[in-house]
N, CA, C and O of each residue as an XYZ file, in Angstrom:
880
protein
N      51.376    -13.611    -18.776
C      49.922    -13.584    -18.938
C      49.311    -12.629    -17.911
O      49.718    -12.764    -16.757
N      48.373    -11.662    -18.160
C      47.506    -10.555    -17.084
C      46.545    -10.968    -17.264
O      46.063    -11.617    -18.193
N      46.060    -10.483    -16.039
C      44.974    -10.568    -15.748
C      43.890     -8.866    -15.841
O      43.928     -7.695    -15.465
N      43.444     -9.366    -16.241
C      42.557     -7.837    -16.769
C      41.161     -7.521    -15.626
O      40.062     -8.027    -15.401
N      41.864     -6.541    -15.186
C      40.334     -6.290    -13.823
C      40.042     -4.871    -14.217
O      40.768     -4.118    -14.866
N      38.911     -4.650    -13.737
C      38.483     -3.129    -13.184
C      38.362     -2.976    -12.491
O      37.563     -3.703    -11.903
N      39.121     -1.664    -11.615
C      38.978     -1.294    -10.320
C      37.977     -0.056    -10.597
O      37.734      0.355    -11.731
N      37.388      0.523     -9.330
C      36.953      1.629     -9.037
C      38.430      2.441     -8.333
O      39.261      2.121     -7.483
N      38.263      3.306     -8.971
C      39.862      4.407     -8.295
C      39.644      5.238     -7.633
O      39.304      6.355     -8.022
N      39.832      4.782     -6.082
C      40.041      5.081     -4.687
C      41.012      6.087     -4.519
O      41.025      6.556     -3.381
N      41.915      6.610     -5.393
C      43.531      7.027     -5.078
C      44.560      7.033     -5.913
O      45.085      6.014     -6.362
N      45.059      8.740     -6.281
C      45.930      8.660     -6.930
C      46.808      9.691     -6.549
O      47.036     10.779     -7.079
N      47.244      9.180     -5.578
C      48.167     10.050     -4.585
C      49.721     10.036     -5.108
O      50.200      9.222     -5.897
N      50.396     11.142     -4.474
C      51.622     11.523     -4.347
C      52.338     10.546     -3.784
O      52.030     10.139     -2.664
N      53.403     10.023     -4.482
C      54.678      9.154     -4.184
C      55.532      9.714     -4.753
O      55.386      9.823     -5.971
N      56.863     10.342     -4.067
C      57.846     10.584     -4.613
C      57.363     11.316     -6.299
O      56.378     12.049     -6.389
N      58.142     10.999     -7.383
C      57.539     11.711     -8.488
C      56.593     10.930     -9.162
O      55.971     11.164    -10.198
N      56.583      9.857     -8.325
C      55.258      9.450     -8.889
C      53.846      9.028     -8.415
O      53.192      9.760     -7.673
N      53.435      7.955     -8.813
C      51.700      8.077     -7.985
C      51.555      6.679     -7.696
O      51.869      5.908     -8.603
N      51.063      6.107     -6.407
C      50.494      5.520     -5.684
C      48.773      5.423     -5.802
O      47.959      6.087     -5.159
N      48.478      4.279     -6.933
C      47.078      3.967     -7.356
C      46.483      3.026     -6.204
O      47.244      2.441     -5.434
N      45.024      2.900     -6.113
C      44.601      2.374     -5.610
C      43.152      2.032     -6.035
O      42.647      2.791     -6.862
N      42.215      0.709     -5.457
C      40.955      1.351     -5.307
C      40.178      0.082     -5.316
O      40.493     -0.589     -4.334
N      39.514     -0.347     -5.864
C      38.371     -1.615     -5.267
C      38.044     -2.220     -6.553
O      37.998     -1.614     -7.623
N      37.806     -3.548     -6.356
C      37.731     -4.063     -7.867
C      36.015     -4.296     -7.790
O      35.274     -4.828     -6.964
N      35.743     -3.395     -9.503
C      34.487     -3.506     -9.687
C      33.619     -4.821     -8.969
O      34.018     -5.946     -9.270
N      33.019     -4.762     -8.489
C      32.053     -6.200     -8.237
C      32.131     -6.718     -6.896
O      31.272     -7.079     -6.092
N      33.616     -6.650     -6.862
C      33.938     -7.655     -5.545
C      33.873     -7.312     -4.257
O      33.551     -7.847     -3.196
N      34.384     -5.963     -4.743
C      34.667     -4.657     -3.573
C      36.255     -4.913     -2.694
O      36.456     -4.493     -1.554
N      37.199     -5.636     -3.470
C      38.404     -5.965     -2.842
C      39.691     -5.019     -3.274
O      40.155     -4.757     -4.383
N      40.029     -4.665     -2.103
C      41.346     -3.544     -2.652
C      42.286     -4.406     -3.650
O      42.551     -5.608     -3.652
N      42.618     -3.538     -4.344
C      43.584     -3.770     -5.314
C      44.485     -2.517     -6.021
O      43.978     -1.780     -6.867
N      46.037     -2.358     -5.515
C      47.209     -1.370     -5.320
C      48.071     -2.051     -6.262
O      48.750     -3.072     -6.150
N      47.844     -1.088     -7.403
C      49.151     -1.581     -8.837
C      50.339     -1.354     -8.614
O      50.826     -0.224     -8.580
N      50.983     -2.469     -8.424
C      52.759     -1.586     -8.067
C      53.579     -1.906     -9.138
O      53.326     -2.828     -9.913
N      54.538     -1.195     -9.215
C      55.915     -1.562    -10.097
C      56.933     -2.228     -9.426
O      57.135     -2.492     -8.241
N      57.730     -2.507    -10.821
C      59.029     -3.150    -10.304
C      60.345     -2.500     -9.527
O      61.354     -2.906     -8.950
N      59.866     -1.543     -9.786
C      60.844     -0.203     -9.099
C      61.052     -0.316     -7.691
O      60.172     -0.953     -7.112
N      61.961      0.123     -6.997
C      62.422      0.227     -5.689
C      61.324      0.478     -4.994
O      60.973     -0.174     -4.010
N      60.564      1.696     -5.599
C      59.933      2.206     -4.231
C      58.146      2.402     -4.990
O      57.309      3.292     -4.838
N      58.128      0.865     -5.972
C      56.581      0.270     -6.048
C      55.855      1.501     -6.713
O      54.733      1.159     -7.088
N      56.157      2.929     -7.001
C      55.322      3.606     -7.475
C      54.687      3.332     -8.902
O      55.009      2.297     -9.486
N      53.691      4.325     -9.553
C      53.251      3.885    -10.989
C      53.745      5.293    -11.440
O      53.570      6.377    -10.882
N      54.485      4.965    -12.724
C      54.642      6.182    -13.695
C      53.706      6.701    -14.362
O      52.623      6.116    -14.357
N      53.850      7.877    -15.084
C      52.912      8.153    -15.861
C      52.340      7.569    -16.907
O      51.117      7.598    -17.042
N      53.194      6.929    -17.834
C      52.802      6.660    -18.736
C      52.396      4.746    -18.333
O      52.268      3.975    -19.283
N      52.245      4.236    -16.894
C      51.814      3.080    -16.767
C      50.623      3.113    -16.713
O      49.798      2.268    -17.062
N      50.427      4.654    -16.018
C      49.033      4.885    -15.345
C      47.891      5.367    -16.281
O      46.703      5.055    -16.194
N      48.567      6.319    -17.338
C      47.550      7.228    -17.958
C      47.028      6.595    -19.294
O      47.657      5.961    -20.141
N      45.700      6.944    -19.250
C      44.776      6.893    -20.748
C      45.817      6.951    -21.811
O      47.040      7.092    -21.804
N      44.482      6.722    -23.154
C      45.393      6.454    -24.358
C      45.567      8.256    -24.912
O      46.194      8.744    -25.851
N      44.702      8.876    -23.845
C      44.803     10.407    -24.268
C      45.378     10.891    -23.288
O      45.117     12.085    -23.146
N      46.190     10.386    -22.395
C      47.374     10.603    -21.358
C      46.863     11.271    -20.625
O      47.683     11.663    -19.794
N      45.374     11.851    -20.363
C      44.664     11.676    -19.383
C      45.215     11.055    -17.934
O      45.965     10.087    -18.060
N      44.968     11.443    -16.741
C      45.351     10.822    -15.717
C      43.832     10.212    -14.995
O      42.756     10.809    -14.959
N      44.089      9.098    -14.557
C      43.016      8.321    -13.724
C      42.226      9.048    -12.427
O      42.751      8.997    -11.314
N      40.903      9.744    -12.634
C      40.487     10.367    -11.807
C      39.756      9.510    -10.696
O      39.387      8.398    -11.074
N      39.512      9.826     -9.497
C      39.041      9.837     -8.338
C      37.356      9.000     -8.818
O      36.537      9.848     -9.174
N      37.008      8.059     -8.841
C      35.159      7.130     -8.854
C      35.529      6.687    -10.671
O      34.634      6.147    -11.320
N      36.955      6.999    -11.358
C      36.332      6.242    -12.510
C      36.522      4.749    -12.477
O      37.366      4.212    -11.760
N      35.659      4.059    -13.326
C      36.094      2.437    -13.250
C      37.205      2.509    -14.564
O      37.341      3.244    -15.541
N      37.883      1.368    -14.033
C      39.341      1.401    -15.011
C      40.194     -0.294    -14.921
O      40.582     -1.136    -14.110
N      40.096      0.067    -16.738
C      40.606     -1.321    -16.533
C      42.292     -1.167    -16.386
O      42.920     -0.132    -16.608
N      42.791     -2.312    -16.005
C      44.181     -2.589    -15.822
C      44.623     -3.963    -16.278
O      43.892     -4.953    -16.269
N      45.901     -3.935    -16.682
C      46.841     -5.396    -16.556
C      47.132     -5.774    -15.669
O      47.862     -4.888    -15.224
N      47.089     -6.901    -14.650
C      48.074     -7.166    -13.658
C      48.435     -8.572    -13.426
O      47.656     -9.525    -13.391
N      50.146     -8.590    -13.221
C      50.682    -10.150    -13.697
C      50.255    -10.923    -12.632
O      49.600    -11.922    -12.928
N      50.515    -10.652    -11.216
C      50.286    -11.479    -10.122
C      50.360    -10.588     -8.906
O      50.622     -9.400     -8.718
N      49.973    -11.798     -8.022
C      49.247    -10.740     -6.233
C      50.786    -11.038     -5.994
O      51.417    -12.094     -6.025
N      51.265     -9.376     -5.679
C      52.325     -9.406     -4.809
C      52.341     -8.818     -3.273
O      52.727     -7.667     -3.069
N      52.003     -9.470     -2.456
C      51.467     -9.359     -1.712
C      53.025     -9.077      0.025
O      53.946     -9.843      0.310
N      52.745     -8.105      0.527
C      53.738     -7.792      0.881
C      53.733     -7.691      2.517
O      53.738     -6.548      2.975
N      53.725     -8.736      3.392
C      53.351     -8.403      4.877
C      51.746     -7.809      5.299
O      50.781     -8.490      4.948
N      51.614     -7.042      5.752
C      50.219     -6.089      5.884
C      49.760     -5.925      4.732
O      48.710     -6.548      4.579
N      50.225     -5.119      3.481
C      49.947     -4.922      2.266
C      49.681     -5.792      1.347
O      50.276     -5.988      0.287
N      48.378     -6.533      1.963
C      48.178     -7.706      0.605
C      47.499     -7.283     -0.361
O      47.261     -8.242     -1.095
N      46.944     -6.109     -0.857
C      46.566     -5.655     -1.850
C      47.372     -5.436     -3.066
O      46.807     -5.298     -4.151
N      48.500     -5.399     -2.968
C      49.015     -5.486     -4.122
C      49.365     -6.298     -4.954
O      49.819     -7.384     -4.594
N      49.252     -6.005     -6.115
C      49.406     -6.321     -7.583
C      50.562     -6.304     -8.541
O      50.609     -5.219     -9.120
N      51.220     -6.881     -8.796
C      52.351     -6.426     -9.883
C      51.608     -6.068    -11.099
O      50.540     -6.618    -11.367
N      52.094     -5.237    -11.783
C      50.870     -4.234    -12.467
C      52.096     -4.697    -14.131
O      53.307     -4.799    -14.328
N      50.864     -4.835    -14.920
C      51.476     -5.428    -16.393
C      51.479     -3.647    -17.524
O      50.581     -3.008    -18.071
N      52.638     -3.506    -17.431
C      53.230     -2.110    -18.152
C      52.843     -2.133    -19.625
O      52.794     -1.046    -20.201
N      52.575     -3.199    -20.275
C      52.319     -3.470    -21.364
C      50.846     -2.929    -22.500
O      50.486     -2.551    -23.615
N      50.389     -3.358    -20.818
C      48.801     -2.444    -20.923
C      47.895     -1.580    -20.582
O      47.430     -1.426    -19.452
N      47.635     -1.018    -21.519
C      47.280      0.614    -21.330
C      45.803      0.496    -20.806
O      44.862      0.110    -21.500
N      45.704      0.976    -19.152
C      44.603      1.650    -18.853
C      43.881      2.019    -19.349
O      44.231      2.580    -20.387
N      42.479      2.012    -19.063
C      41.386      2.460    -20.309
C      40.062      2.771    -19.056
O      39.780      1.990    -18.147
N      39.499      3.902    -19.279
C      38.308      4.444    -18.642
C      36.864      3.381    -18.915
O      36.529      3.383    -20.099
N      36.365      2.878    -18.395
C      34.944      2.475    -19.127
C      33.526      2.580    -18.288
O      32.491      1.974    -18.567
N      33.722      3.460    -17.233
C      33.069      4.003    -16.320
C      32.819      4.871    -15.220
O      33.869      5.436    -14.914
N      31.904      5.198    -14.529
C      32.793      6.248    -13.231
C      31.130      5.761    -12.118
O      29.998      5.388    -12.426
N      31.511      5.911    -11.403
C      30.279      5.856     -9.932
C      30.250      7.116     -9.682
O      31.024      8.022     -9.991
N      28.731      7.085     -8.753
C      28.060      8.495     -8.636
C      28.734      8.334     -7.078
O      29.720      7.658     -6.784
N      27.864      9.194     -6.142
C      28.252      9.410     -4.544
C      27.450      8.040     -4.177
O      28.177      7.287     -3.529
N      26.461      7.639     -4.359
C      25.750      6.472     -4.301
C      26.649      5.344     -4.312
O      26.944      4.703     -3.303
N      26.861      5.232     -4.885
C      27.711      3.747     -5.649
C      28.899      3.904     -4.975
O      29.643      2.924     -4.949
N      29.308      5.092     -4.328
C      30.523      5.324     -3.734
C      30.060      4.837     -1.798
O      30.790      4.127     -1.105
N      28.792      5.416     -1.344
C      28.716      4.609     -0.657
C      28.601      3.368      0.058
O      28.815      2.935      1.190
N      28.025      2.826     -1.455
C      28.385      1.533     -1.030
C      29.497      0.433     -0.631
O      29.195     -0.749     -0.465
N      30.779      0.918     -0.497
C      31.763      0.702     -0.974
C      32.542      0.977      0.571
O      33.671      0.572      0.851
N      31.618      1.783      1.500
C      31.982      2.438      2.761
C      32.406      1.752      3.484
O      31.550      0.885      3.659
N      33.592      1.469      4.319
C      34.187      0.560      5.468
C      34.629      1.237      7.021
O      35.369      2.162      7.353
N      33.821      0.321      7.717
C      34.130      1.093      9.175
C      34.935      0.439      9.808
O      34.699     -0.637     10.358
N      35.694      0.869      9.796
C      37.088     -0.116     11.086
C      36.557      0.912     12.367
O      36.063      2.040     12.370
N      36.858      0.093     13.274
C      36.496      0.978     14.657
C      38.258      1.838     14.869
O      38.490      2.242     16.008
N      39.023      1.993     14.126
C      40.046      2.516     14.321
C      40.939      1.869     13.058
O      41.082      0.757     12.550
N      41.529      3.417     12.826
C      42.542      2.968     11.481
C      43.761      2.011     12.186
O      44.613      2.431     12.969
N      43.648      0.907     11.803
C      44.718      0.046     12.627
C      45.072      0.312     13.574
O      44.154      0.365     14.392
N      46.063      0.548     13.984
C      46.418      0.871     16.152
C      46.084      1.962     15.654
O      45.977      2.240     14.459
N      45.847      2.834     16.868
C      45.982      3.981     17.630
C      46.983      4.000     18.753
O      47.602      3.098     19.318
N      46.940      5.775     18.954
C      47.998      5.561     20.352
C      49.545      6.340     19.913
O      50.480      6.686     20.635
N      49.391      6.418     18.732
C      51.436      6.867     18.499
C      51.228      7.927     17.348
O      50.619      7.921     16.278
N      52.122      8.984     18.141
C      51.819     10.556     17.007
C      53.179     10.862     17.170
O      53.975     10.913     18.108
N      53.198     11.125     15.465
C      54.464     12.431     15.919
C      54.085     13.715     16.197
O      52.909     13.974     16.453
N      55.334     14.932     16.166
C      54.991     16.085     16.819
C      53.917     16.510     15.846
O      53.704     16.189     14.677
N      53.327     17.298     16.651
C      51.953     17.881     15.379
C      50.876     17.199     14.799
O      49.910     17.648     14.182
N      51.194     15.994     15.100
C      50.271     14.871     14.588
C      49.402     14.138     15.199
O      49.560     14.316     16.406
N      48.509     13.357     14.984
C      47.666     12.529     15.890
C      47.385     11.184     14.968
O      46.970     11.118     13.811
N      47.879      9.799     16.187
C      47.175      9.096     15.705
C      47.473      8.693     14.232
O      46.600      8.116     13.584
N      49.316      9.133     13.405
C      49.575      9.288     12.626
C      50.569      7.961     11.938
O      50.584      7.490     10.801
N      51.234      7.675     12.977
C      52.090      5.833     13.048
C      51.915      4.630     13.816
O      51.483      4.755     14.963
N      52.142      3.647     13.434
C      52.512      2.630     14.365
C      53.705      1.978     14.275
O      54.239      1.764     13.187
N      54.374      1.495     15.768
C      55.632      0.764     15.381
C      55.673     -0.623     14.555
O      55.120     -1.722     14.572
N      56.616      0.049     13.854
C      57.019     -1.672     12.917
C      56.990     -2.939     13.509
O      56.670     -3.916     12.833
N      57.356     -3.064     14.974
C      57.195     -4.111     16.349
C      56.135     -4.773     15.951
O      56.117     -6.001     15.863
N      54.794     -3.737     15.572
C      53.343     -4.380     15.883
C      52.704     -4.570     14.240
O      51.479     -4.501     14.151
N      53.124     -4.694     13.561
C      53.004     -4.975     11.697
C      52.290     -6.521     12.019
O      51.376     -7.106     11.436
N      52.992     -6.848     13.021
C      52.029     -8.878     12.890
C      50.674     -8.688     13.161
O      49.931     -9.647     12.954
N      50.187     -7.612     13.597
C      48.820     -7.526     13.975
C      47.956     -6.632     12.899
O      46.806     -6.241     13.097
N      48.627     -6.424     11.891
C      47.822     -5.642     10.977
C      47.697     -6.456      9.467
O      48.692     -6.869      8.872
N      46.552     -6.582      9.053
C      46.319     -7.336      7.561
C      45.791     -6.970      6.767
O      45.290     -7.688      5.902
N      45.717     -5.532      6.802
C      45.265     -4.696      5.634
C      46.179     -3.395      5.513
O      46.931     -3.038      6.420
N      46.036     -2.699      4.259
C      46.741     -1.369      4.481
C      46.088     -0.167      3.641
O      46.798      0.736      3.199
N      44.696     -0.203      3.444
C      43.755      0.694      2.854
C      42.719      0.823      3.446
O      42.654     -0.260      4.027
N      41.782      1.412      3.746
C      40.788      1.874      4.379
C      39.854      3.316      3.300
O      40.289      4.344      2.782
N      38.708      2.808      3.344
C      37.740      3.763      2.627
C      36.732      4.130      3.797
O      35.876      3.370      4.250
N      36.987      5.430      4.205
C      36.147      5.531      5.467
C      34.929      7.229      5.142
O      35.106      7.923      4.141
N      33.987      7.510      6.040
C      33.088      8.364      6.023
C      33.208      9.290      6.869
O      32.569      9.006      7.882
N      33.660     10.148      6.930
C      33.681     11.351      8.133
C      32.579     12.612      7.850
O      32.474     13.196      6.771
N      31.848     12.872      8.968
C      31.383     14.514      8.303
C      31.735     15.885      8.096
O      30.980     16.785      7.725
N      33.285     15.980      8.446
C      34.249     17.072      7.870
C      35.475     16.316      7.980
O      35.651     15.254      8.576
N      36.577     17.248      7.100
C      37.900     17.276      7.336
C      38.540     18.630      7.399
O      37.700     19.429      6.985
N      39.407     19.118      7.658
C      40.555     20.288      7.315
C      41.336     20.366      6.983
O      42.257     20.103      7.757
N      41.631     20.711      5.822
C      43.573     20.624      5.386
C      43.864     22.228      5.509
O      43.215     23.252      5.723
N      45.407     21.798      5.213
C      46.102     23.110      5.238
C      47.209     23.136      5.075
O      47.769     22.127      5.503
N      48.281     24.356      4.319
C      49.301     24.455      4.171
C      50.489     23.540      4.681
O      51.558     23.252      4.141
N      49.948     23.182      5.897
C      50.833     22.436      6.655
C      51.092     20.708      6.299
O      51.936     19.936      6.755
N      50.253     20.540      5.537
C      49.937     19.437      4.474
C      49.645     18.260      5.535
O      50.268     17.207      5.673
N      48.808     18.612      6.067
C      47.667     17.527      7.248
C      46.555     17.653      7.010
O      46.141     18.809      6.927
N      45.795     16.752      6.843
C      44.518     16.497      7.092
C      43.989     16.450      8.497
O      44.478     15.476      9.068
N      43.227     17.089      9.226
C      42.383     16.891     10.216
C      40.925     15.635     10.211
O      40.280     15.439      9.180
N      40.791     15.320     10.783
C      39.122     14.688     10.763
C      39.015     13.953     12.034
O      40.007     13.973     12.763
N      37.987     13.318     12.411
C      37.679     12.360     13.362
C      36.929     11.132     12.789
O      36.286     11.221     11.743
N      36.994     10.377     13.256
C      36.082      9.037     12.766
C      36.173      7.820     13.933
O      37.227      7.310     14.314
N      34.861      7.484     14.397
C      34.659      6.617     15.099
C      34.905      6.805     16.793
O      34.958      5.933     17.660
N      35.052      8.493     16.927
C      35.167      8.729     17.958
C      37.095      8.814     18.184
O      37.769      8.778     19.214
N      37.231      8.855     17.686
C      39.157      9.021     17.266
C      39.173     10.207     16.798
O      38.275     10.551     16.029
N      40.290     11.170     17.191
C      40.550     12.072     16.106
C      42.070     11.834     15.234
O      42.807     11.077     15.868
N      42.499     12.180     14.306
C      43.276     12.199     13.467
C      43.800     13.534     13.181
O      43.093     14.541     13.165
N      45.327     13.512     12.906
C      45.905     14.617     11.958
C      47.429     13.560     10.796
O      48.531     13.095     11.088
N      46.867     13.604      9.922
C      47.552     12.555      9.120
C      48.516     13.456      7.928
O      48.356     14.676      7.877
N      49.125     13.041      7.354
C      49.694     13.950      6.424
C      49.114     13.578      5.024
O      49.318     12.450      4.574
N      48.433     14.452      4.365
C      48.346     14.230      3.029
C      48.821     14.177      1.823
O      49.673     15.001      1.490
N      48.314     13.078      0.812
C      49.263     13.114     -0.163
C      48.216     12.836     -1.471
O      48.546     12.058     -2.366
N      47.021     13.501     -1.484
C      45.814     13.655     -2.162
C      46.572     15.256     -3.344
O      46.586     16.410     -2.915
N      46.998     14.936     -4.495
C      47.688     16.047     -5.121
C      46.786     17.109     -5.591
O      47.130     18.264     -5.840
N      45.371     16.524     -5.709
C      44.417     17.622     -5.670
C      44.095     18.370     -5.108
O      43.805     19.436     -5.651
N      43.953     18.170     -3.440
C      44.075     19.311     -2.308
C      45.127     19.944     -2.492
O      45.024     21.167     -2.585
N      46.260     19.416     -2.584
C      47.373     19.900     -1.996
C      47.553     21.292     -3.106
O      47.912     22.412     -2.741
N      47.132     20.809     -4.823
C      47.597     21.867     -5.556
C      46.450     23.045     -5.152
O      46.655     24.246     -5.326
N      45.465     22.603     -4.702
C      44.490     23.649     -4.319
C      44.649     24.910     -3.180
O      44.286     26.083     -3.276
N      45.269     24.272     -2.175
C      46.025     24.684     -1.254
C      46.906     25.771     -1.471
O      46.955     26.821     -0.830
N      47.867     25.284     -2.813
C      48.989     25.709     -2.925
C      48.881     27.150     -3.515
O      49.324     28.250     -3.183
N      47.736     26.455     -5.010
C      47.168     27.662     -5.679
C      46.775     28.639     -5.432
O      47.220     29.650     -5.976
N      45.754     28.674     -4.475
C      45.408     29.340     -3.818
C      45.343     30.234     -2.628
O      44.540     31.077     -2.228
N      46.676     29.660     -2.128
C      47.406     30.594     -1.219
C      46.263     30.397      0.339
O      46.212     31.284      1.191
N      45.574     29.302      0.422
C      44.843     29.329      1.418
C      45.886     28.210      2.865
O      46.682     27.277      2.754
N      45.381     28.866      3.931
C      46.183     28.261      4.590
C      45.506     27.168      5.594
O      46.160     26.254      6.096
N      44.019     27.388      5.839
C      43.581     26.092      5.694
C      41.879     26.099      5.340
O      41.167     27.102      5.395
N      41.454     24.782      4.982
C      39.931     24.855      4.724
C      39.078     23.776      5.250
O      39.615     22.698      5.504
N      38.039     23.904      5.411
C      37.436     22.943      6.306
C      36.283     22.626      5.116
O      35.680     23.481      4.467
N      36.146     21.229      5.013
C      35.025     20.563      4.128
C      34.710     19.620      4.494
O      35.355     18.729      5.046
N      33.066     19.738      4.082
C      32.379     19.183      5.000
C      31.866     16.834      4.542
O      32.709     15.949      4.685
N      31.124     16.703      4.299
C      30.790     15.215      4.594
C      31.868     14.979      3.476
O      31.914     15.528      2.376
N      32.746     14.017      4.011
C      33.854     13.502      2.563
C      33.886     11.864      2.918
O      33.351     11.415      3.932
N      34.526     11.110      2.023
C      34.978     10.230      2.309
C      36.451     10.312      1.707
O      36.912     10.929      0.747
N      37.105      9.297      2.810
C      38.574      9.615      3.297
C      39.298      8.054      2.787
O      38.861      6.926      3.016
N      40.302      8.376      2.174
C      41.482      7.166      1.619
C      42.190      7.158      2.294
O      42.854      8.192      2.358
N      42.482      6.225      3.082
C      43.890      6.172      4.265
C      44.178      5.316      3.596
O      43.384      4.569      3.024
N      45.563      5.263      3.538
C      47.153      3.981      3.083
C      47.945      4.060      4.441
O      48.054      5.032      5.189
N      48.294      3.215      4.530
C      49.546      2.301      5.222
C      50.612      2.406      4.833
O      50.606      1.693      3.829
N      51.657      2.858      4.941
C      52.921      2.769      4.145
C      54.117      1.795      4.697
O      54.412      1.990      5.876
N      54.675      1.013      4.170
C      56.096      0.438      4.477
C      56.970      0.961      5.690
O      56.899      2.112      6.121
N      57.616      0.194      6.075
C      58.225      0.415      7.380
C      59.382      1.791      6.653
O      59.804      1.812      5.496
N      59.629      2.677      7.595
C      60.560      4.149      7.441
C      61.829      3.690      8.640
O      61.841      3.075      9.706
N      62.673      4.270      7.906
C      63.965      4.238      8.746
C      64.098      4.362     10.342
O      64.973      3.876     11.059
N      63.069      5.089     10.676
C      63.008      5.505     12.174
C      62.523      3.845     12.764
O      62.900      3.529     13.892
N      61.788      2.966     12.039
C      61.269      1.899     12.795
C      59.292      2.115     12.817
O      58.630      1.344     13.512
N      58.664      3.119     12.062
C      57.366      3.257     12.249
C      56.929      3.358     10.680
O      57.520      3.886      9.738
N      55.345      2.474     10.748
C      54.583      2.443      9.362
C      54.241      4.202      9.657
O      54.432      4.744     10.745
N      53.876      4.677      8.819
C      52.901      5.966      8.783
C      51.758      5.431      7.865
O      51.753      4.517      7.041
N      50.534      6.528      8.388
C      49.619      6.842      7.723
C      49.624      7.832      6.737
O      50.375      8.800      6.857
N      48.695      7.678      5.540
C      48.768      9.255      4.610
C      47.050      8.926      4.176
O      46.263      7.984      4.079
N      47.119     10.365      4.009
C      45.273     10.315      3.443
C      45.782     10.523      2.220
O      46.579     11.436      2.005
N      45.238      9.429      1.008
C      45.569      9.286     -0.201
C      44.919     10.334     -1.169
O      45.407     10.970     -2.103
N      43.026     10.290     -0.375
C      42.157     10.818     -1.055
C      40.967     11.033     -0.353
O      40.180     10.262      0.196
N      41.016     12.558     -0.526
C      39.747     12.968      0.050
C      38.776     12.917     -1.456
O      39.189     12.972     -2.614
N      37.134     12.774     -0.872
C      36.649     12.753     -1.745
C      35.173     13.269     -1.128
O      34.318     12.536     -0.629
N      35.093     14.879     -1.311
C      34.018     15.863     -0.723
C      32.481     15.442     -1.377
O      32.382     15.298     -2.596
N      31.703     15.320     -0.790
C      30.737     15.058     -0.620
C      29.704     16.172     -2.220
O      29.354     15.919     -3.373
N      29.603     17.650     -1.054
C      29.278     18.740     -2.383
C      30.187     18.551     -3.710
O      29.526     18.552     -4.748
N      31.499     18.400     -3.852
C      32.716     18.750     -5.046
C      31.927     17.685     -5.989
O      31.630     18.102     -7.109
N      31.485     16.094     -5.588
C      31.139     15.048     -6.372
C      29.029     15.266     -6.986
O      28.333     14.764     -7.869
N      28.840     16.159     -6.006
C      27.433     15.963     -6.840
C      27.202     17.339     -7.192
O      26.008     17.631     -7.258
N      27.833     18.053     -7.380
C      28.016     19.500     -7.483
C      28.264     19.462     -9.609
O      27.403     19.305    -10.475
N      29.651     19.662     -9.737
C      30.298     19.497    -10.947
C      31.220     17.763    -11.236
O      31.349     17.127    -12.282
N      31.588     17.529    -10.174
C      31.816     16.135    -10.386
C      34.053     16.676    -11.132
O      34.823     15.957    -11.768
N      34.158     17.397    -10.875
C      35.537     17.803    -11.033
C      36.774     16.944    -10.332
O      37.953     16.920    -10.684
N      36.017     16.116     -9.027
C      37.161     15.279     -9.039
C      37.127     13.704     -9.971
O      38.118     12.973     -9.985
């Protein structure tokens, strides 16, 4: 038996070959992350996409199947996601409706631990008992990406260099042969990811979501 919600879609980031959904359930404003049964929890294409195989863009509302909260240490947002049923568009939010939705942590979970090149990018697996979320919808007034596939930004008086996995920058990036760009008021998708072999969660910016790009043409 599913349960049939609509989320607002926060995130449809890069996992391996597949995508890592995310985003807030209409009304409630509570994260909710569709996973599979698969090893490594991603959503396929054809779990994810419209009945016109369409892929799930960035503010649409969208309904989903999902069997039960599988809820995983830090990561209680997730969902075991019902394959059976096909995603369906039945709305989208403006920048408005997107602010409302805005969350300020005074810091993306710890601070304090970077790898090389990075800032402010992991925490040790040691300290997972102190963390009870693993999504964040935050407001910055720029970011920078670049070839190097990092996001720059600051928020809350922190700065950040995180690695991105937003496939829209990245193909933009790529396309375009630019090596980096700076844009200005966005709001920012941070994920949490599962403990990595070394012993540390990482951060990834799931989804940038530019301020001008959304009231401009609305292309994301």
């Amino acid at each position: 038996m599913s349960n049939v919600l609509q989320i607002v879609c926060l995130a449809n980031s890069r996992k391996g070959g597949d995508r890592c959904v995310a985003g807030m359930e209409f009304g409630s404003k509570k994260w909710v992350r569709p996973i599979s049964r698969r090893p490594n929890e991603a959503v396929s294409a054809i779990e994810r996409q419209y009945s016109d195989r369409s892929e799930p863009r960035i503010l649409d509302i969208v309904t989903m199947g999902l069997k039960e909260k599988r809820s995983s240490k830090f990561q209680r947002e997730n969902w075991l996601l019902d394959p059976t049923v096909q995603w369906a568009k039945v709305g989208r939010i403006d920048w408005e409706g997107l602010c409302g939705l805005e969350q300020q942590p005074e810091e993306l979970w710890i601070n304090g631990y970077s790898s090389w090149g990075r800032l402010n990018n992991k925490i040790p697996a040691s300290r997972q008992g102190e963390i009870t979320s693993s999504l964040a919808l935050i407001r910055v007034e720029s970011v920078k990406i670049g070839a190097d596939g990092f996001a720059r930004f600051e928020h809350m008086g922190h700065d950040y260099v995180i690695n991105l996995t937003d496939p829209a920058y990245e193909e933009m990036i790529k396309a375009k042969g630019i090596l980096r760009k700076n844009l200005g008021e966005s709001f920012i998708t941070v994920s949490l990811g599962k403990e990595w072999d070394d012993g540390y969660l990482y951060k990834f910016v799931a989804a940038i979501i530019e301020r001008s790009e959304i009231e401009s043409d609305g292309r994301r």
